[in-house]
Every structure is written in structure tokens, then in C-alpha cells.
mmCIF file of C-alpha atoms and ligand atoms in Angstrom:
data_model
loop_
_atom_site.group_PDB
_atom_site.id
_atom_site.type_symbol
_atom_site.label_atom_id
_atom_site.label_comp_id
_atom_site.label_asym_id
_atom_site.label_seq_id
_atom_site.Cartn_x
_atom_site.Cartn_y
_atom_site.Cartn_z
ATOM 1 C CA MET A 1 20.602 8.355 4.672
ATOM 2 C CA ARG A 2 19.347 8.204 8.246
ATOM 3 C CA THR A 3 15.736 7.178 7.750
ATOM 4 C CA VAL A 4 12.710 6.668 9.990
ATOM 5 C CA VAL A 5 10.167 4.135 8.714
ATOM 6 C CA ILE A 6 6.841 4.771 10.413
ATOM 7 C CA GLY A 7 4.729 1.645 10.103
ATOM 8 C CA GLY A 8 7.789 -0.509 9.412
ATOM 9 C CA ALA A 9 6.289 -3.557 11.146
ATOM 10 C CA GLY A 10 3.531 -3.767 8.521
ATOM 11 C CA TYR A 11 3.484 -5.541 5.160
ATOM 12 C CA ILE A 12 4.804 -2.812 2.853
ATOM 13 C CA GLY A 13 6.761 -0.886 5.500
ATOM 14 C CA SER A 14 8.770 -3.950 6.513
ATOM 15 C CA VAL A 15 9.707 -4.741 2.897
ATOM 16 C CA VAL A 16 10.852 -1.142 2.376
ATOM 17 C CA ALA A 17 12.814 -1.198 5.664
ATOM 18 C CA ASN A 18 14.640 -4.328 4.465
ATOM 19 C CA LEU A 19 15.449 -2.771 1.100
ATOM 20 C CA LEU A 20 16.717 0.474 2.704
ATOM 21 C CA LEU A 21 19.050 -1.536 4.954
ATOM 22 C CA ASN A 22 20.233 -3.574 1.969
ATOM 23 C CA GLU A 23 21.115 -0.360 0.174
ATOM 24 C CA GLY A 24 23.171 0.922 3.091
ATOM 25 C CA HIS A 25 20.719 3.328 4.731
ATOM 26 C CA GLU A 26 20.240 3.562 8.499
ATOM 27 C CA VAL A 27 16.723 2.592 9.573
ATOM 28 C CA LEU A 28 14.723 3.373 12.699
ATOM 29 C CA VAL A 29 11.348 1.607 12.597
ATOM 30 C CA VAL A 30 8.472 3.119 14.560
ATOM 31 C CA ASP A 31 5.244 1.126 14.792
ATOM 32 C CA ASP A 32 2.482 0.814 17.384
ATOM 33 C CA CYS A 33 1.998 -2.845 16.325
ATOM 34 C CA SER A 34 -1.786 -2.384 16.231
ATOM 35 C CA THR A 35 -1.832 -4.216 12.888
ATOM 36 C CA GLY A 36 1.895 -4.727 12.260
ATOM 37 C CA HIS A 37 4.076 -7.444 13.794
ATOM 38 C CA ALA A 38 7.219 -6.726 15.840
ATOM 39 C CA ASP A 39 8.828 -9.874 14.383
ATOM 40 C CA ALA A 40 8.491 -8.376 10.869
ATOM 41 C CA VAL A 41 10.901 -5.542 11.771
ATOM 42 C CA PRO A 42 14.318 -6.325 10.243
ATOM 43 C CA PRO A 43 16.765 -7.337 13.024
ATOM 44 C CA SER A 44 19.349 -4.767 11.900
ATOM 45 C CA ALA A 45 16.883 -1.867 12.213
ATOM 46 C CA ASP A 46 16.402 0.086 15.430
ATOM 47 C CA PHE A 47 12.843 -0.237 16.685
ATOM 48 C CA VAL A 48 10.620 1.951 18.829
ATOM 49 C CA GLN A 49 7.065 0.860 19.610
ATOM 50 C CA ALA A 50 5.028 4.071 19.573
ATOM 51 C CA ASP A 51 1.960 5.770 18.133
ATOM 52 C CA ILE A 52 2.370 8.468 15.416
ATOM 53 C CA ALA A 53 0.433 10.806 17.678
ATOM 54 C CA ASP A 54 3.612 10.814 19.815
ATOM 55 C CA ALA A 55 5.901 11.769 16.919
ATOM 56 C CA ALA A 56 7.152 14.858 18.782
ATOM 57 C CA ASP A 57 8.614 12.510 21.415
ATOM 58 C CA PHE A 58 10.161 9.811 19.242
ATOM 59 C CA LEU A 59 11.656 12.230 16.685
ATOM 60 C CA ALA A 60 13.033 14.690 19.247
ATOM 61 C CA GLY A 61 16.810 15.057 19.326
ATOM 62 C CA ARG A 62 17.462 12.699 16.411
ATOM 63 C CA ASP A 63 19.406 13.636 13.301
ATOM 64 C CA ILE A 64 17.196 12.394 10.471
ATOM 65 C CA ASP A 65 17.425 12.786 6.693
ATOM 66 C CA ALA A 66 14.072 11.310 5.703
ATOM 67 C CA VAL A 67 10.813 9.976 7.087
ATOM 68 C CA LEU A 68 8.901 7.278 5.187
ATOM 69 C CA HIS A 69 5.334 7.131 6.466
ATOM 70 C CA PHE A 70 3.342 3.886 6.040
ATOM 71 C CA ALA A 71 1.349 3.860 9.281
ATOM 72 C CA ALA A 72 -2.389 3.928 8.600
ATOM 73 C CA LYS A 73 -5.695 2.210 8.939
ATOM 74 C CA SER A 74 -6.266 0.759 5.472
ATOM 75 C CA LEU A 75 -9.490 -1.234 5.217
ATOM 76 C CA VAL A 76 -12.077 0.367 2.966
ATOM 77 C CA GLY A 77 -15.031 -1.476 4.536
ATOM 78 C CA GLU A 78 -13.928 -0.671 8.088
ATOM 79 C CA SER A 79 -13.565 2.983 7.108
ATOM 80 C CA VAL A 80 -17.218 3.076 6.057
ATOM 81 C CA GLN A 81 -18.275 1.487 9.392
ATOM 82 C CA HIS A 82 -15.914 3.499 11.620
ATOM 83 C CA PRO A 83 -14.942 6.723 9.830
ATOM 84 C CA SER A 84 -13.740 8.436 13.017
ATOM 85 C CA LEU A 85 -10.987 5.828 13.363
ATOM 86 C CA TYR A 86 -9.714 6.805 9.904
ATOM 87 C CA TRP A 87 -9.834 10.554 10.475
ATOM 88 C CA ARG A 88 -8.177 10.201 13.877
ATOM 89 C CA THR A 89 -5.409 7.741 12.973
ATOM 90 C CA ASN A 90 -4.679 8.679 9.377
ATOM 91 C CA VAL A 91 -5.305 12.420 9.433
ATOM 92 C CA VAL A 92 -4.911 13.617 13.038
ATOM 93 C CA GLY A 93 -2.009 11.200 13.565
ATOM 94 C CA THR A 94 -0.242 12.422 10.446
ATOM 95 C CA ARG A 95 -0.840 16.042 11.493
ATOM 96 C CA ALA A 96 1.210 15.340 14.637
ATOM 97 C CA LEU A 97 3.896 13.703 12.525
ATOM 98 C CA LEU A 98 4.091 16.645 10.090
ATOM 99 C CA ASP A 99 4.382 19.088 12.982
ATOM 100 C CA ALA A 100 7.247 17.043 14.426
ATOM 101 C CA ILE A 101 8.930 16.836 10.998
ATOM 102 C CA THR A 102 8.780 20.629 10.685
ATOM 103 C CA ALA A 103 9.867 21.228 14.288
ATOM 104 C CA ASN A 104 12.897 18.973 13.782
ATOM 105 C CA GLY A 105 13.770 20.395 10.349
ATOM 106 C CA ILE A 106 13.620 16.956 8.680
ATOM 107 C CA PRO A 107 14.102 17.692 4.973
ATOM 108 C CA ARG A 108 12.411 14.731 3.225
ATOM 109 C CA LEU A 109 9.147 12.784 3.453
ATOM 110 C CA VAL A 110 7.796 9.847 1.446
ATOM 111 C CA PHE A 111 4.112 9.126 2.106
ATOM 112 C CA SER A 112 1.987 6.062 1.280
ATOM 113 C CA SER A 113 -1.010 7.492 -0.538
ATOM 114 C CA SER A 114 -3.533 5.404 -2.451
ATOM 115 C CA ALA A 115 -5.451 4.973 -5.699
ATOM 116 C CA ALA A 116 -8.479 5.248 -3.393
ATOM 117 C CA THR A 117 -7.989 9.053 -3.514
ATOM 118 C CA TYR A 118 -9.360 9.035 -7.084
ATOM 119 C CA GLY A 119 -12.601 7.137 -6.437
ATOM 120 C CA GLU A 120 -14.435 5.832 -9.512
ATOM 121 C CA PRO A 121 -12.364 7.150 -12.426
ATOM 122 C CA GLU A 122 -13.866 8.851 -15.477
ATOM 123 C CA SER A 123 -11.347 7.014 -17.636
ATOM 124 C CA VAL A 124 -8.344 4.715 -17.363
ATOM 125 C CA PRO A 125 -5.377 4.804 -17.205
ATOM 126 C CA ILE A 126 -5.605 7.265 -14.298
ATOM 127 C CA THR A 127 -3.115 10.128 -14.358
ATOM 128 C CA GLU A 128 -2.159 12.117 -11.257
ATOM 129 C CA ASP A 129 -4.145 15.073 -12.658
ATOM 130 C CA ALA A 130 -7.409 13.083 -12.656
ATOM 131 C CA PRO A 131 -10.184 14.356 -10.349
ATOM 132 C CA THR A 132 -9.907 13.152 -6.755
ATOM 133 C CA ARG A 133 -13.341 12.034 -5.574
ATOM 134 C CA PRO A 134 -12.736 9.327 -2.982
ATOM 135 C CA GLY A 135 -15.672 6.972 -2.501
ATOM 136 C CA ASN A 136 -15.001 6.097 1.146
ATOM 137 C CA PRO A 137 -13.458 7.580 4.331
ATOM 138 C CA TYR A 138 -10.224 5.621 3.784
ATOM 139 C CA GLY A 139 -9.607 7.305 0.419
ATOM 140 C CA ALA A 140 -10.777 10.644 1.834
ATOM 141 C CA SER A 141 -8.297 10.373 4.706
ATOM 142 C CA LYS A 142 -5.416 9.659 2.292
ATOM 143 C CA LEU A 143 -6.448 12.628 0.148
ATOM 144 C CA ALA A 144 -6.664 14.864 3.223
ATOM 145 C CA VAL A 145 -3.088 13.916 4.136
ATOM 146 C CA ASP A 146 -1.907 14.602 0.577
ATOM 147 C CA LEU A 147 -3.470 18.072 0.869
ATOM 148 C CA MET A 148 -1.822 18.651 4.270
ATOM 149 C CA ILE A 149 1.544 17.670 2.834
ATOM 150 C CA SER A 150 1.109 20.080 -0.094
ATOM 151 C CA GLY A 151 0.454 22.855 2.413
ATOM 152 C CA GLU A 152 3.517 21.933 4.430
ATOM 153 C CA CYS A 153 5.757 21.903 1.351
ATOM 154 C CA GLY A 154 4.393 25.319 0.336
ATOM 155 C CA ALA A 155 5.175 26.770 3.749
ATOM 156 C CA THR A 156 8.543 25.099 4.420
ATOM 157 C CA ASP A 157 11.411 23.568 2.479
ATOM 158 C CA LEU A 158 10.056 20.048 2.916
ATOM 159 C CA ALA A 159 10.673 17.826 -0.134
ATOM 160 C CA ALA A 160 7.802 15.338 -0.159
ATOM 161 C CA VAL A 161 6.630 12.527 -2.415
ATOM 162 C CA SER A 162 3.191 10.933 -2.147
ATOM 163 C CA LEU A 163 3.119 7.506 -3.766
ATOM 164 C CA ARG A 164 -0.370 6.458 -4.793
ATOM 165 C CA TYR A 165 -0.356 2.675 -4.625
ATOM 166 C CA PHE A 166 -2.651 0.623 -6.801
ATOM 167 C CA ASN A 167 -3.064 -3.075 -5.818
ATOM 168 C CA VAL A 168 0.047 -4.227 -3.982
ATOM 169 C CA ALA A 169 0.738 -7.975 -3.969
ATOM 170 C CA GLY A 170 3.460 -10.579 -3.533
ATOM 171 C CA ALA A 171 6.149 -10.961 -0.883
ATOM 172 C CA SER A 172 9.798 -9.990 -0.511
ATOM 173 C CA PHE A 173 12.555 -10.415 2.115
ATOM 174 C CA GLY A 174 10.343 -13.071 3.708
ATOM 175 C CA ALA A 175 7.663 -10.441 4.393
ATOM 176 C CA GLY A 176 4.153 -10.746 3.005
ATOM 177 C CA GLU A 177 0.533 -10.030 3.880
ATOM 178 C CA ARG A 178 -0.298 -11.090 7.468
ATOM 179 C CA HIS A 179 -3.541 -9.260 8.094
ATOM 180 C CA ALA A 180 -5.686 -10.502 10.978
ATOM 181 C CA VAL A 181 -8.692 -9.498 8.876
ATOM 182 C CA GLU A 182 -7.857 -10.326 5.264
ATOM 183 C CA THR A 183 -9.918 -8.600 2.587
ATOM 184 C CA HIS A 184 -7.526 -8.761 -0.376
ATOM 185 C CA LEU A 185 -8.138 -10.955 -3.381
ATOM 186 C CA ILE A 186 -4.815 -12.807 -3.754
ATOM 187 C CA PRO A 187 -4.319 -13.954 -0.111
ATOM 188 C CA ASN A 188 -7.992 -14.894 0.124
ATOM 189 C CA ALA A 189 -7.763 -16.925 -3.092
ATOM 190 C CA LEU A 190 -4.574 -18.678 -1.899
ATOM 191 C CA GLY A 191 -6.200 -19.491 1.449
ATOM 192 C CA ALA A 192 -9.204 -20.911 -0.398
ATOM 193 C CA VAL A 193 -6.903 -23.175 -2.423
ATOM 194 C CA ASP A 194 -5.400 -24.940 0.605
ATOM 195 C CA GLY A 195 -8.417 -24.596 2.885
ATOM 196 C CA THR A 196 -6.788 -22.256 5.409
ATOM 197 C CA ARG A 197 -9.484 -19.742 4.473
ATOM 198 C CA PRO A 198 -13.083 -20.298 3.342
ATOM 199 C CA PRO A 199 -13.985 -20.591 -0.343
ATOM 200 C CA LEU A 200 -13.571 -17.256 -2.081
ATOM 201 C CA THR A 201 -16.563 -15.036 -2.757
ATOM 202 C CA VAL A 202 -16.218 -13.245 -6.090
ATOM 203 C CA PHE A 203 -17.878 -9.880 -5.518
ATOM 204 C CA GLY A 204 -20.071 -9.677 -8.609
ATOM 205 C CA GLU A 205 -19.726 -10.754 -12.231
ATOM 206 C CA ASP A 206 -22.019 -8.141 -13.717
ATOM 207 C CA TRP A 207 -19.524 -5.285 -13.916
ATOM 208 C CA PRO A 208 -19.054 -3.302 -17.125
ATOM 209 C CA THR A 209 -15.732 -5.008 -17.908
ATOM 210 C CA GLN A 210 -14.640 -7.580 -20.469
ATOM 211 C CA ASP A 211 -15.475 -10.643 -18.350
ATOM 212 C CA GLY A 212 -17.859 -8.983 -15.870
ATOM 213 C CA THR A 213 -15.413 -8.904 -12.931
ATOM 214 C CA PRO A 214 -13.555 -5.787 -11.703
ATOM 215 C CA VAL A 215 -10.192 -4.853 -13.175
ATOM 216 C CA ARG A 216 -7.229 -3.770 -11.053
ATOM 217 C CA ASP A 217 -3.593 -2.813 -11.571
ATOM 218 C CA TYR A 218 -1.450 -5.214 -9.503
ATOM 219 C CA VAL A 219 2.088 -4.236 -8.526
ATOM 220 C CA HIS A 220 4.697 -6.417 -6.824
ATOM 221 C CA VAL A 221 5.710 -5.229 -3.344
ATOM 222 C CA ALA A 222 9.412 -5.570 -4.303
ATOM 223 C CA ASP A 223 8.915 -3.207 -7.265
ATOM 224 C CA LEU A 224 6.912 -0.866 -5.036
ATOM 225 C CA ALA A 225 9.694 -0.855 -2.432
ATOM 226 C CA ARG A 226 12.256 0.182 -5.035
ATOM 227 C CA ALA A 227 10.105 3.202 -5.917
ATOM 228 C CA HIS A 228 10.395 4.373 -2.294
ATOM 229 C CA VAL A 229 14.172 4.341 -2.393
ATOM 230 C CA LEU A 230 14.098 6.357 -5.638
ATOM 231 C CA ALA A 231 11.524 8.745 -4.142
ATOM 232 C CA LEU A 232 13.902 9.717 -1.329
ATOM 233 C CA THR A 233 15.769 12.047 -3.684
ATOM 234 C CA ALA A 234 13.080 12.794 -6.304
ATOM 235 C CA ALA A 235 11.513 16.013 -4.965
ATOM 236 C CA GLU A 236 13.103 19.443 -4.725
ATOM 237 C CA PRO A 237 12.951 21.381 -1.426
ATOM 238 C CA GLY A 238 9.452 22.881 -1.147
ATOM 239 C CA GLU A 239 8.011 20.488 -3.743
ATOM 240 C CA HIS A 240 5.234 17.952 -3.209
ATOM 241 C CA LEU A 241 5.486 15.339 -5.956
ATOM 242 C CA ILE A 242 2.579 12.901 -6.408
ATOM 243 C CA CYS A 243 3.200 9.668 -8.348
ATOM 244 C CA ASN A 244 0.986 6.685 -9.087
ATOM 245 C CA LEU A 245 2.602 3.298 -8.574
ATOM 246 C CA GLY A 246 1.144 0.634 -10.828
ATOM 247 C CA ASN A 247 1.983 -1.508 -13.840
ATOM 248 C CA GLY A 248 -0.203 0.460 -16.198
ATOM 249 C CA SER A 249 -2.134 -2.671 -17.177
ATOM 250 C CA GLY A 250 -5.262 -4.214 -15.719
ATOM 251 C CA TYR A 251 -6.250 -7.742 -14.697
ATOM 252 C CA SER A 252 -9.763 -8.890 -13.865
ATOM 253 C CA VAL A 253 -10.673 -11.008 -10.833
ATOM 254 C CA ARG A 254 -11.016 -13.953 -13.243
ATOM 255 C CA ASP A 255 -7.510 -13.298 -14.623
ATOM 256 C CA VAL A 256 -6.156 -13.378 -11.057
ATOM 257 C CA LEU A 257 -7.978 -16.626 -10.240
ATOM 258 C CA ALA A 258 -6.623 -18.222 -13.430
ATOM 259 C CA THR A 259 -3.098 -17.173 -12.395
ATOM 260 C CA VAL A 260 -3.614 -18.597 -8.884
ATOM 261 C CA GLU A 261 -4.713 -21.914 -10.417
ATOM 262 C CA GLN A 262 -1.733 -21.957 -12.760
ATOM 263 C CA VAL A 263 0.768 -21.170 -9.966
ATOM 264 C CA THR A 264 -0.660 -23.541 -7.353
ATOM 265 C CA GLY A 265 -1.754 -26.246 -9.795
ATOM 266 C CA ARG A 266 -5.052 -26.452 -7.905
ATOM 267 C CA PRO A 267 -8.575 -25.070 -8.413
ATOM 268 C CA VAL A 268 -9.747 -22.056 -6.389
ATOM 269 C CA PRO A 269 -13.030 -22.966 -4.668
ATOM 270 C CA TYR A 270 -15.352 -19.982 -5.052
ATOM 271 C CA THR A 271 -18.915 -18.756 -5.215
ATOM 272 C CA VAL A 272 -20.208 -15.606 -6.864
ATOM 273 C CA GLY A 273 -21.806 -13.089 -4.507
ATOM 274 C CA PRO A 274 -23.140 -9.554 -4.864
ATOM 275 C CA ARG A 275 -20.917 -6.562 -5.585
ATOM 276 C CA ARG A 276 -18.922 -5.226 -2.608
ATOM 277 C CA ALA A 277 -19.959 -1.713 -1.572
ATOM 278 C CA GLY A 278 -17.465 0.936 -2.626
ATOM 279 C CA ASP A 279 -15.690 -1.173 -5.301
ATOM 280 C CA PRO A 280 -14.985 0.676 -8.549
ATOM 281 C CA ALA A 281 -15.211 -1.288 -11.826
ATOM 282 C CA GLN A 282 -11.703 -0.471 -13.051
ATOM 283 C CA LEU A 283 -8.565 1.038 -11.527
ATOM 284 C CA VAL A 284 -5.528 1.149 -13.774
ATOM 285 C CA ALA A 285 -2.653 3.565 -13.257
ATOM 286 C CA SER A 286 -0.883 5.692 -15.744
ATOM 287 C CA ALA A 287 2.710 4.809 -14.889
ATOM 288 C CA GLU A 288 4.236 7.666 -16.885
ATOM 289 C CA ARG A 289 4.969 10.194 -14.160
ATOM 290 C CA ALA A 290 6.723 7.605 -11.991
ATOM 291 C CA ALA A 291 8.833 6.667 -15.021
ATOM 292 C CA GLU A 292 9.704 10.292 -15.702
ATOM 293 C CA ARG A 293 10.260 11.572 -12.171
ATOM 294 C CA LEU A 294 11.447 8.476 -10.300
ATOM 295 C CA GLY A 295 13.006 6.581 -13.195
ATOM 296 C CA TRP A 296 10.796 3.680 -12.067
ATOM 297 C CA ARG A 297 8.762 1.067 -13.855
ATOM 298 C CA ALA A 298 7.184 -2.034 -12.376
ATOM 299 C CA GLU A 299 9.047 -5.102 -13.638
ATOM 300 C CA ARG A 300 7.511 -8.160 -12.031
ATOM 301 C CA THR A 301 4.530 -9.968 -13.554
ATOM 302 C CA LEU A 302 1.245 -11.050 -11.984
ATOM 303 C CA THR A 303 2.533 -14.637 -12.058
ATOM 304 C CA GLU A 304 5.585 -13.611 -9.996
ATOM 305 C CA MET A 305 3.335 -11.782 -7.508
ATOM 306 C CA VAL A 306 1.102 -14.819 -7.049
ATOM 307 C CA ALA A 307 4.077 -17.225 -6.893
ATOM 308 C CA ASP A 308 5.807 -15.121 -4.201
ATOM 309 C CA ALA A 309 2.555 -14.683 -2.250
ATOM 310 C CA TRP A 310 1.992 -18.471 -2.458
ATOM 311 C CA ALA A 311 5.509 -19.236 -1.182
ATOM 312 C CA PHE A 312 4.965 -16.785 1.671
ATOM 313 C CA HIS A 313 1.522 -18.228 2.446
ATOM 314 C CA GLN A 314 2.992 -21.720 2.657
ATOM 315 C CA SER A 315 5.862 -20.498 4.859
ATOM 316 C CA ARG A 316 3.317 -19.214 7.395
ATOM 317 C CA ALA A 317 1.334 -22.475 7.521
ATOM 318 C CA GLY A 318 0.627 -23.310 11.143
ATOM 319 C CA VAL A 319 2.228 -20.047 12.354
ATOM 320 C CA ASP A 320 -0.437 -17.424 11.686
ATOM 321 C CA THR A 321 -4.003 -17.668 12.862
ATOM 322 C CA VAL A 322 -6.525 -16.459 10.315
ATOM 323 C CA ASP A 323 -9.906 -14.840 10.771
HETATM 324 N N1 UFG B 401 -12.391 -9.404 -4.491
HETATM 325 C C1 UFG B 401 -13.249 -10.482 -4.541
HETATM 326 N N2 UFG B 401 -13.272 -11.294 -3.455
HETATM 327 C C2 UFG B 401 -12.499 -11.111 -2.332
HETATM 328 C C3 UFG B 401 -11.609 -10.010 -2.327
HETATM 329 C C4 UFG B 401 -11.594 -9.166 -3.411
HETATM 330 O O1 UFG B 401 -13.965 -10.684 -5.517
HETATM 331 O O2 UFG B 401 -12.577 -11.899 -1.374
HETATM 332 C C5 UFG B 401 -12.336 -8.505 -5.653
HETATM 333 C C6 UFG B 401 -12.774 -7.081 -5.312
HETATM 334 O O3 UFG B 401 -14.152 -6.935 -5.522
HETATM 335 C C7 UFG B 401 -11.949 -6.251 -6.273
HETATM 336 C C8 UFG B 401 -10.684 -7.075 -6.502
HETATM 337 O O4 UFG B 401 -10.993 -8.394 -6.053
HETATM 338 O O5 UFG B 401 -12.596 -6.141 -7.479
HETATM 339 C C9 UFG B 401 -9.500 -6.572 -5.710
HETATM 340 O O6 UFG B 401 -9.898 -6.428 -4.358
HETATM 341 P P1 UFG B 401 -8.864 -6.173 -3.171
HETATM 342 O O7 UFG B 401 -9.660 -6.158 -1.897
HETATM 343 O O8 UFG B 401 -7.741 -7.127 -3.275
HETATM 344 O O9 UFG B 401 -8.293 -4.740 -3.487
HETATM 345 P P2 UFG B 401 -9.069 -3.355 -3.704
HETATM 346 O O10 UFG B 401 -8.950 -3.037 -5.156
HETATM 347 O O11 UFG B 401 -10.421 -3.361 -3.130
HETATM 348 O O12 UFG B 401 -8.233 -2.397 -2.769
HETATM 349 C C10 UFG B 401 -7.005 -1.857 -3.121
HETATM 350 C C11 UFG B 401 -6.224 -1.551 -1.845
HETATM 351 C C12 UFG B 401 -6.950 -0.529 -1.024
HETATM 352 C C13 UFG B 401 -7.228 0.690 -1.863
HETATM 353 C C14 UFG B 401 -7.934 0.306 -3.136
HETATM 354 C C15 UFG B 401 -8.082 1.476 -4.042
HETATM 355 O O13 UFG B 401 -6.042 -2.730 -1.108
HETATM 356 O O14 UFG B 401 -6.159 -0.155 0.078
HETATM 357 O O15 UFG B 401 -7.195 -0.681 -3.838
HETATM 358 O O16 UFG B 401 -9.391 1.511 -4.493
HETATM 359 F F1 UFG B 401 -8.021 1.545 -1.194
#
């Protein structure tokens, strides 16, 4: 297929762009490089540096089979501090993209949605029919886009799939997490191990979970990328399919730290701090719909995620500056 990967200079977008190329698809990457890195774009992809707000310009006159849309602001804390940034970039930006998709008659869309659309779940595992009550503007903006896409599919023949990511980790095709502001547990723990980041703060150990730390569903970025390729052909014209992407099993912060210590062979220096605002106690996906509709199940273990993230972290030593 002739694909456009919006946000293909970012962590997940660049891994998916690599996989698409590997599988014989044509790839045009579009990224404004506000958080992505031009050197993460695969060399065999075409690349246009542009903002999604200008989608009418960069999609005009091209013959395209599918758009995969990764471009978004994605920090929960920042979204609470600066909600307008999230509504403008994630929602208004995607509105421009959807209009350009419709104007150009592009038949397929795969969108990066998030577990953050559900908010604090009533029960786990979370199915796609669970109530959507996002607890922050980031999750609200992802839900708003999901609703816009549903409307578009109802009004046109667009075949769209929203993939609701749980906690993405690991590295693939030499691409991993390179966030200027790093908030995620695994890269922060790895940086604490070798001193490239400060000692980790564990955000609370008084949660209503087995060991008192929050539980998450971690999924390897290589598994996640494969789901995108399968999603390209999963929806019928006029259908908006929503699928969770997770392992279906949960690991606590302490489980993750134990895995980091096992993989690196070193202790993780940490202190225990207060809970982080907006964190739910447990987020674990039901992986059944993705299995049924995409023929996809996550295969890689938490140990593989941490080992690949560690190899990537070491490969960037002395190259990346950290906050
Ligand atoms: N954590 C720490 N210390 C840190 C970083 C994280 O204790 O320095 C804890 C968090 O409290 C949380 C767990 O580790 O319990 C995982 O935190 P991450 O920041 O790695 O991931 P989140 O679960 O907060 O966020 C992920 C995605 C978001 C998405 C969210 C859905 O990264 O984009 O899931 O709720 F919005």
C-alpha cells in the first residue's frame, strides 16, 4: 500500500514506518519534529517536515491508500497544565487531517488512541465497551478524536481503526524512547541504573494493589507495530473499529523494577514519593477484540521489553541529552 505515516519521526511512528517498509509498503513520513527526530525517519521513506494543521497541502495530489496517524502531544501532566495545547494539536490538528482525508478520498485510517480514554476503570481487564471517562485533557483529546473518526466513518466510506495503546515499551529497528522530557517508568528506571538520570521516584506505595504500587499492562513496541500493519485491512468501508492493544496481564511498578534489576544486573536507585496526580491504580487491557478482529496477540515478555530498552539506552549513551 501507499501509506502516509503522520508522526513517523517519533518513537512508535518510526518503528511502524520501518515495519511497513520491511513488509513492502511505500511510506511517506510527515512530522513537524516538535518532539520527533528527523534522524529517526527510516532512510528509505520519503519525508516531509510539516504540521498536521497543513494536511490539506501535504496530502493534495497524492495517491494514497492509507494514513497512519501518530502525531500528538502525549504527556498527561503537561495536558493538565496546558490543556489548550492538547485540544489544539490533538483535536483541531486531527480535524484538519480528517478533512483532508475526506477531500482526497483516502480510504483507510489507523489512529493512535490510548487507554487514557477510559480513565479510572470500574474493573479490569478493560474491554472496548467500558465507560470512557478520561481523567485528564490528554485522554479527553484522544477520546474526542475517536468520536470525530466515528462521525467521519458514518458519513463517508472511510475504514478506520483506533488502536488504544496501553503502556508501550522496548525498542525495535534501532528506534526507542528519546523524549526530551521523560516521564515513563522504564526509561527513567534505566537512566537511574547508570546515573544518566536521577534516582527514580516511585509515585506512591499505598495503592489498592497487591504490593501497593500501580499496575499497568506493558506491550512491546515491536508487537504494537505489527498490530498497525494488520489494522490496515481490518475495518470495512464506513466502519470505525476500536481495539485495545495490551498483553492482557498486569505488572506493578515493583515488578518492573525487579525486571530492570534482573536485566541490567544492577540495583535501581529510588525513593518513594507521593502519588502522581491523575494516575489510576490499575490499567489492564482485555486483548480479546484485537485477537478476534486483527488476529493479533502480544508475544514479547516484559523481560524482552526491558532488555531491548536497555540496549537502546546504552546505544544512545553520549548522544542524547537528557532533562
Ligand atoms: N512511575 C513511577 N515513577 C516514574 C514514572 C512512572 O513510579 O518516574 C509509575 C507511575 O506512577 C505509573 C507507572 O509507573 O504507575 C507507569 O507510568 P508511566 O508514566 O510509564 O505510564 P502511564 O501509565 O502513566 O502512562 C501510559 C502512557 C500514557 C497514557 C497512559 C494511560 O504513557 O500516554 O498510559 O493512562 F495516557
